[in-house]
Structures are given as structure tokens and as C-alpha cells.
Amino acid sequence: MTDLVIDAASDKIFFSIIKDHKSYTTEYPNSRENFDKMIILFNKFLTKNDTNINKIRKIYVNRGPGKFSSLRNSISFAKALSMANNVELVGFTTVDMKNENDYKNLIELDNEDKLTKDLINPLYSS
């Protein structure tokens, strides 16, 4: 199965697909313009990596810490994808990752029930 990671807690917007123990990631500048066209960027990412939303088993979204507008937009986007496609949504924090942008660790943490499920609340930086 395929897992999707959405991370906009830093100065970049990351989409990552993890399937068959391989990871495919793309990044965009964290800007209002890119949030305005986030669905277009997301669809291009899926097409480039030969997948679609129906193949996604889980969506992992970074809940912070990060900027208010970045987290609000990325979490809302992830929740909408999750609800519209009946896909499980899991929240993680930047601290949960072993290395920056190494999202494979999230699956291990999820299997150990160490990540947030259901109610995904943002952690804003001060």
C-alpha cells in the first residue's frame, strides 16, 4: 500500500509518497501562492509518481511546530483529502522524525501507536 506525507511546518511544502519501502518526495516554497494552488501541485506530484488518491492507505500530516497559516492550510488540506476519500489521517510532529525529511520513521511510530490519530491539532511556534 501507499502512504502520503504532507509537511508544511518548515520553509518548504513537502509531499512524500512511501510505497514498497521506497520514498518519493517533492518540495515547493512555503508561500501563499503555493497554498492557493496546493491541489494542483498535489495532483502533479501524484501523476509524476504514477499514483492516485485511491491507492493511498494513510495520510500523515505534520502538525508542528510551525507557522500558523502554514499549519492551518496543510492540516485542512490533509483533513479534506482524508474525509473525501475515506483515508485514515495521522498527525506527527517534527520531533517524531529521526532525520529531517526522512518520513519512513513515521510508519514505525504509527505501528507502535506513538502518533496522533483522529483529532489533529496544530502546534504553533512562538
Coordinates of N, CA, C and O in Angstrom, one line a residue:
M1 N 0.8 -1.2 0.0 CA 0.0 0.0 0.0 C 0.9 1.2 0.0 O 2.1 1.2 0.2
T2 N 0.2 2.4 -0.2 CA 0.9 3.6 -0.4 C 0.5 4.6 0.7 O -0.7 4.7 1.1
D3 N 1.5 5.3 1.3 CA 1.2 6.3 2.4 C 1.7 7.6 1.8 O 2.6 7.7 1.1
L4 N 0.9 8.6 2.2 CA 1.2 10.0 1.8 C 1.6 10.8 3.0 O 1.0 10.7 4.1
V5 N 2.6 11.7 2.9 CA 3.0 12.6 3.9 C 2.9 14.0 3.4 O 3.3 14.3 2.3
I6 N 2.3 14.9 4.2 CA 2.1 16.3 3.9 C 2.8 17.1 5.0 O 2.4 16.9 6.2
D7 N 3.8 17.9 4.7 CA 4.6 18.6 5.7 C 4.8 20.0 5.2 O 5.5 20.3 4.3
A8 N 4.2 21.0 5.9 CA 4.4 22.4 5.6 C 4.8 23.2 6.9 O 4.6 24.4 7.0
A9 N 5.4 22.5 7.8 CA 5.8 23.1 9.1 C 7.1 23.9 9.0 O 7.4 24.7 9.9
S10 N 7.9 23.7 7.9 CA 9.1 24.5 7.8 C 9.0 25.5 6.6 O 7.9 25.9 6.3
D11 N 10.1 25.9 6.1 CA 10.0 26.9 5.0 C 9.7 26.3 3.6 O 9.7 26.9 2.6
K12 N 9.4 25.0 3.6 CA 9.0 24.3 2.3 C 7.7 23.5 2.6 O 7.4 23.2 3.7
I13 N 7.0 23.2 1.5 CA 5.9 22.4 1.5 C 6.4 21.0 0.9 O 6.9 21.0 -0.2
F14 N 6.3 20.0 1.7 CA 6.7 18.7 1.2 C 5.5 17.7 1.0 O 4.6 17.7 1.8
F15 N 5.6 17.0 -0.1 CA 4.7 15.9 -0.4 C 5.6 14.7 -0.5 O 6.6 14.8 -1.2
S16 N 5.3 13.6 0.2 CA 6.1 12.4 0.1 C 5.2 11.2 0.0 O 4.2 11.1 0.7
I17 N 5.5 10.3 -0.9 CA 4.8 9.1 -1.0 C 5.8 8.0 -0.6 O 6.9 7.9 -1.0
I18 N 5.3 7.1 0.2 CA 6.1 5.9 0.7 C 5.3 4.7 0.2 O 4.2 4.4 0.6
K19 N 6.0 4.0 -0.7 CA 5.4 2.7 -1.2 C 6.5 1.7 -1.5 O 7.6 2.1 -1.9
D20 N 6.2 0.5 -1.1 CA 7.2 -0.6 -1.4 C 8.6 -0.3 -0.8 O 9.6 -0.5 -1.4
H21 N 8.6 0.3 0.4 CA 9.8 0.6 1.1 C 10.7 1.7 0.4 O 11.9 1.8 0.6
K22 N 10.1 2.4 -0.6 CA 10.7 3.5 -1.3 C 10.0 4.8 -1.0 O 8.8 4.8 -0.7
S23 N 10.7 5.9 -1.1 CA 10.1 7.2 -0.8 C 10.3 8.1 -2.0 O 11.4 8.2 -2.5
Y24 N 9.3 8.8 -2.3 CA 9.3 9.8 -3.4 C 8.8 11.1 -2.9 O 7.7 11.2 -2.4
T25 N 9.7 12.1 -3.0 CA 9.4 13.4 -2.3 C 9.6 14.5 -3.3 O 10.4 14.5 -4.1
T26 N 8.7 15.6 -3.1 CA 8.9 16.8 -3.8 C 8.7 17.9 -2.9 O 8.1 17.8 -1.8
E27 N 9.2 19.1 -3.2 CA 9.1 20.2 -2.3 C 8.8 21.5 -3.1 O 9.2 21.6 -4.3
Y28 N 8.1 22.4 -2.4 CA 7.8 23.7 -3.0 C 8.0 24.8 -2.0 O 7.9 24.5 -0.8
P29 N 8.3 26.0 -2.4 CA 8.5 27.0 -1.4 C 7.2 27.2 -0.6 O 6.1 27.1 -1.1
N30 N 7.3 27.4 0.7 CA 6.2 27.6 1.6 C 5.7 29.1 1.4 O 6.2 30.0 2.1
S31 N 4.8 29.3 0.5 CA 4.3 30.6 0.2 C 2.8 30.6 0.0 O 2.2 29.5 -0.3
R32 N 2.2 31.7 0.1 CA 0.7 31.9 -0.1 C 0.3 31.4 -1.5 O -0.7 30.7 -1.7
E33 N 1.1 31.8 -2.5 CA 0.8 31.4 -3.9 C 0.7 29.9 -4.0 O -0.1 29.3 -4.7
N34 N 1.6 29.2 -3.4 CA 1.6 27.7 -3.5 C 0.5 27.1 -2.6 O -0.1 26.1 -3.1
F35 N 0.1 27.7 -1.5 CA -1.1 27.2 -0.8 C -2.3 27.4 -1.6 O -3.3 26.6 -1.6
D36 N -2.4 28.5 -2.4 CA -3.6 28.8 -3.2 C -3.7 27.7 -4.3 O -4.8 27.5 -4.7
K37 N -2.6 27.2 -4.8 CA -2.7 26.1 -5.8 C -2.3 24.8 -5.3 O -1.8 23.9 -6.1
M38 N -2.4 24.5 -4.0 CA -1.9 23.3 -3.4 C -2.5 22.0 -4.1 O -1.8 21.1 -4.3
I39 N -3.8 22.0 -4.4 CA -4.4 20.9 -5.1 C -3.8 20.6 -6.5 O -3.6 19.5 -6.8
I40 N -3.4 21.6 -7.2 CA -2.8 21.5 -8.5 C -1.4 20.9 -8.3 O -1.0 20.0 -9.0
L41 N -0.6 21.4 -7.3 CA 0.7 20.9 -7.1 C 0.6 19.4 -6.6 O 1.4 18.6 -7.0
F42 N -0.4 19.1 -5.8 CA -0.5 17.8 -5.3 C -0.9 16.8 -6.4 O -0.3 15.7 -6.5
N43 N -1.8 17.2 -7.3 CA -2.1 16.3 -8.4 C -1.0 16.1 -9.4 O -0.8 15.0 -9.9
K44 N -0.2 17.1 -9.6 CA 1.0 17.0 -10.4 C 2.0 16.0 -9.8 O 2.6 15.1 -10.5
F45 N 2.1 16.1 -8.5 CA 3.0 15.1 -7.7 C 2.5 13.7 -7.9 O 3.3 12.8 -8.1
L46 N 1.2 13.5 -7.7 CA 0.7 12.1 -7.8 C 0.9 11.6 -9.3 O 1.3 10.5 -9.4
T47 N 0.6 12.4 -10.2 CA 0.8 12.0 -11.6 C 2.3 11.7 -11.9 O 2.6 10.6 -12.6
K48 N 3.2 12.5 -11.5 CA 4.6 12.3 -11.7 C 5.1 11.0 -11.1 O 5.9 10.3 -11.6
N49 N 4.5 10.6 -10.0 CA 4.9 9.3 -9.3 C 3.9 8.2 -9.6 O 3.9 7.2 -8.8
D50 N 3.2 8.3 -10.6 CA 2.3 7.2 -11.1 C 1.4 6.6 -10.1 O 1.4 5.4 -9.9
T51 N 0.7 7.5 -9.4 CA -0.2 7.0 -8.4 C -1.5 7.9 -8.4 O -1.5 8.9 -9.1
N52 N -2.5 7.6 -7.6 CA -3.6 8.4 -7.5 C -4.2 8.3 -6.0 O -3.7 7.4 -5.3
I53 N -5.1 9.1 -5.7 CA -5.6 9.2 -4.3 C -6.2 7.8 -3.9 O -6.2 7.5 -2.7
N54 N -6.7 7.1 -4.8 CA -7.4 5.8 -4.5 C -6.4 4.7 -4.0 O -6.8 3.8 -3.4
K55 N -5.1 4.9 -4.3 CA -4.1 4.0 -3.8 C -3.5 4.3 -2.5 O -2.8 3.5 -1.9
I56 N -3.9 5.4 -1.9 CA -3.3 5.9 -0.6 C -4.1 5.2 0.5 O -5.3 5.3 0.6
R57 N -3.3 4.7 1.4 CA -3.8 3.9 2.6 C -3.9 4.9 3.8 O -4.9 4.8 4.6
K58 N -2.9 5.7 4.0 CA -2.9 6.6 5.1 C -2.3 8.0 4.7 O -1.4 8.0 3.8
I59 N -2.7 9.0 5.4 CA -2.2 10.3 5.2 C -1.6 10.8 6.5 O -2.2 10.8 7.5
Y60 N -0.3 11.1 6.5 CA 0.4 11.6 7.6 C 0.6 13.1 7.4 O 1.1 13.6 6.3
V61 N 0.3 13.9 8.4 CA 0.4 15.4 8.3 C 1.2 15.9 9.5 O 0.9 15.5 10.6
N62 N 2.1 16.8 9.2 CA 2.9 17.4 10.2 C 2.1 18.5 10.9 O 1.6 19.4 10.3
R63 N 2.0 18.3 12.2 CA 1.1 19.3 13.0 C 2.0 20.3 13.7 O 1.4 21.1 14.5
G64 N 3.3 20.3 13.5 CA 4.1 21.4 14.0 C 5.3 20.9 14.8 O 5.6 19.8 14.8
P65 N 5.9 21.9 15.5 CA 5.6 23.3 15.5 C 5.9 24.0 14.2 O 6.7 23.5 13.4
G66 N 5.2 25.1 13.9 CA 5.4 25.8 12.7 C 4.5 27.0 12.7 O 3.8 27.4 13.7
K67 N 4.5 27.7 11.5 CA 3.7 29.0 11.4 C 2.2 28.7 11.3 O 1.8 27.7 10.8
F68 N 1.5 29.6 11.9 CA 0.0 29.4 11.9 C -0.6 29.2 10.6 O -1.3 28.2 10.4
S69 N -0.3 30.0 9.6 CA -1.0 29.8 8.3 C -0.6 28.6 7.6 O -1.4 27.9 6.9
S70 N 0.7 28.2 7.7 CA 1.2 27.0 7.0 C 0.6 25.8 7.6 O 0.1 24.9 6.9
L71 N 0.5 25.7 8.9 CA -0.1 24.5 9.6 C -1.6 24.4 9.3 O -2.2 23.4 9.0
R72 N -2.2 25.6 9.4 CA -3.7 25.6 9.2 C -4.0 25.1 7.8 O -4.9 24.3 7.6
N73 N -3.3 25.6 6.8 CA -3.5 25.2 5.4 C -3.2 23.7 5.2 O -4.0 23.0 4.6
S74 N -2.1 23.3 5.6 CA -1.7 21.9 5.3 C -2.6 20.9 6.1 O -3.0 19.9 5.5
I75 N -2.9 21.2 7.3 CA -3.8 20.3 8.1 C -5.2 20.3 7.5 O -5.8 19.2 7.4
S76 N -5.7 21.4 7.1 CA -7.0 21.5 6.5 C -7.0 20.7 5.2 O -8.0 20.0 4.9
F77 N -6.0 20.8 4.4 CA -5.9 20.1 3.1 C -5.8 18.6 3.4 O -6.6 17.8 2.7
A78 N -5.1 18.2 4.3 CA -5.0 16.7 4.7 C -6.3 16.2 5.2 O -6.7 15.1 4.8
K79 N -7.0 17.0 6.0 CA -8.3 16.6 6.5 C -9.3 16.4 5.4 O -10.1 15.5 5.4
A80 N -9.3 17.4 4.5 CA -10.2 17.3 3.4 C -10.0 16.1 2.5 O -10.9 15.4 2.1
L81 N -8.7 15.8 2.2 CA -8.3 14.6 1.4 C -8.8 13.3 2.2 O -9.3 12.4 1.6
S82 N -8.5 13.3 3.5 CA -8.9 12.2 4.3 C -10.4 11.9 4.3 O -10.9 10.8 4.1
M83 N -11.2 13.0 4.5 CA -12.6 12.8 4.6 C -13.2 12.5 3.2 O -14.1 11.6 3.1
A84 N -12.8 13.2 2.2 CA -13.4 13.0 0.9 C -13.1 11.6 0.3 O -13.8 11.1 -0.5
N85 N -12.0 11.0 0.7 CA -11.5 9.7 0.2 C -11.6 8.6 1.2 O -11.1 7.5 0.9
N86 N -12.1 8.8 2.4 CA -12.2 7.8 3.4 C -10.8 7.2 3.7 O -10.7 5.9 3.7
V87 N -9.8 8.0 3.9 CA -8.5 7.6 4.2 C -8.1 8.0 5.6 O -8.4 9.1 6.1
E88 N -7.4 7.1 6.3 CA -7.1 7.4 7.7 C -6.1 8.5 7.8 O -5.1 8.6 7.0
L89 N -6.3 9.4 8.7 CA -5.4 10.6 8.9 C -4.6 10.4 10.2 O -5.2 10.1 11.3
V90 N -3.3 10.7 10.1 CA -2.4 10.5 11.3 C -1.5 11.8 11.4 O -1.0 12.2 10.4
G91 N -1.5 12.4 12.6 CA -0.6 13.5 12.8 C 0.7 13.2 13.4 O 0.8 12.3 14.2
F92 N 1.7 13.9 13.1 CA 3.0 13.8 13.7 C 3.6 15.2 13.9 O 3.1 16.2 13.4
T93 N 4.7 15.2 14.7 CA 5.4 16.4 14.9 C 6.8 16.3 14.3 O 7.3 15.2 14.0
T94 N 7.4 17.5 14.1 CA 8.8 17.5 13.6 C 9.7 16.7 14.4 O 10.7 16.0 13.9
V95 N 9.5 16.6 15.7 CA 10.3 15.9 16.7 C 10.3 14.4 16.4 O 11.2 13.7 16.7
D96 N 9.1 13.9 15.9 CA 8.9 12.5 15.6 C 9.9 11.9 14.6 O 10.1 10.7 14.5
M97 N 10.4 12.8 13.7 CA 11.3 12.3 12.6 C 12.7 12.1 13.1 O 13.2 13.0 13.9
K98 N 13.4 11.1 12.7 CA 14.8 10.9 13.1 C 15.7 11.9 12.4 O 16.5 12.5 13.0
N99 N 15.5 12.0 11.1 CA 16.3 13.0 10.3 C 15.3 13.9 9.6 O 14.2 13.5 9.2
E100 N 15.7 15.1 9.3 CA 14.9 16.0 8.5 C 14.5 15.4 7.2 O 15.3 14.8 6.5
N101 N 13.2 15.4 6.9 CA 12.6 14.9 5.7 C 12.8 13.4 5.5 O 12.6 12.9 4.4
D102 N 13.1 12.7 6.5 CA 13.1 11.2 6.5 C 11.8 10.7 7.1 O 11.7 10.5 8.3
Y103 N 10.8 10.5 6.2 CA 9.5 10.2 6.7 C 9.2 8.7 6.9 O 8.2 8.3 7.4
K104 N 10.1 7.8 6.6 CA 9.9 6.4 6.7 C 9.8 6.0 8.2 O 9.0 5.1 8.5
N105 N 10.4 6.8 9.1 CA 10.3 6.5 10.5 C 8.8 6.7 11.0 O 8.4 6.1 12.0
L106 N 8.0 7.5 10.3 CA 6.6 7.7 10.7 C 5.8 6.4 10.8 O 5.0 6.2 11.6
I107 N 6.1 5.5 9.8 CA 5.3 4.3 9.7 C 5.6 3.4 10.9 O 4.7 2.8 11.5
E108 N 6.9 3.4 11.3 CA 7.3 2.6 12.5 C 6.6 3.2 13.8 O 6.0 2.4 14.6
L109 N 6.6 4.5 13.9 CA 6.0 5.1 15.1 C 4.5 4.9 15.1 O 3.9 4.7 16.1
D110 N 3.9 4.9 13.9 CA 2.4 4.7 13.8 C 2.1 3.3 14.2 O 1.1 3.0 14.9
N111 N 2.9 2.3 13.8 CA 2.7 0.9 14.1 C 2.8 0.7 15.7 O 2.2 -0.2 16.2
E112 N 3.6 1.5 16.3 CA 3.8 1.5 17.8 C 2.7 2.3 18.5 O 2.8 2.5 19.7
D113 N 1.8 2.9 17.8 CA 0.7 3.8 18.3 C 1.3 5.0 19.1 O 0.8 5.4 20.1
K114 N 2.4 5.6 18.5 CA 3.0 6.8 19.1 C 2.7 8.1 18.4 O 3.3 9.1 18.7
L115 N 1.8 8.0 17.4 CA 1.4 9.2 16.7 C -0.1 9.6 17.0 O -0.9 8.8 17.5
T116 N -0.5 10.8 16.7 CA -1.8 11.3 17.0 C -2.8 10.9 15.9 O -2.5 11.0 14.7
K117 N -3.9 10.3 16.3 CA -4.9 9.9 15.3 C -6.2 10.7 15.6 O -6.4 11.2 16.7
D118 N -7.1 10.7 14.7 CA -8.4 11.4 14.8 C -8.3 12.9 14.9 O -8.3 13.6 13.9
L119 N -8.2 13.4 16.1 CA -8.2 14.9 16.3 C -6.8 15.4 16.1 O -5.9 15.2 17.0
I120 N -6.5 16.0 15.0 CA -5.2 16.5 14.6 C -5.1 18.1 15.0 O -5.6 18.9 14.2
N121 N -4.6 18.4 16.1 CA -4.4 19.8 16.5 C -3.1 20.3 16.2 O -2.1 19.7 16.4
P122 N -3.0 21.6 15.6 CA -1.7 22.1 15.3 C -0.9 22.6 16.5 O -1.5 22.9 17.6
L123 N 0.4 22.6 16.4 CA 1.3 23.1 17.4 C 2.0 24.3 16.8 O 2.9 24.1 15.9
Y124 N 1.6 25.5 17.2 CA 2.2 26.7 16.6 C 3.5 27.1 17.3 O 3.6 26.9 18.5
S125 N 4.5 27.6 16.5 CA 5.7 28.0 17.1 C 5.5 29.4 17.6 O 4.6 30.2 17.2
S126 N 6.2 29.8 18.6 CA 6.0 31.1 19.2 C 6.8 32.2 18.5 O 7.5 32.1 17.7

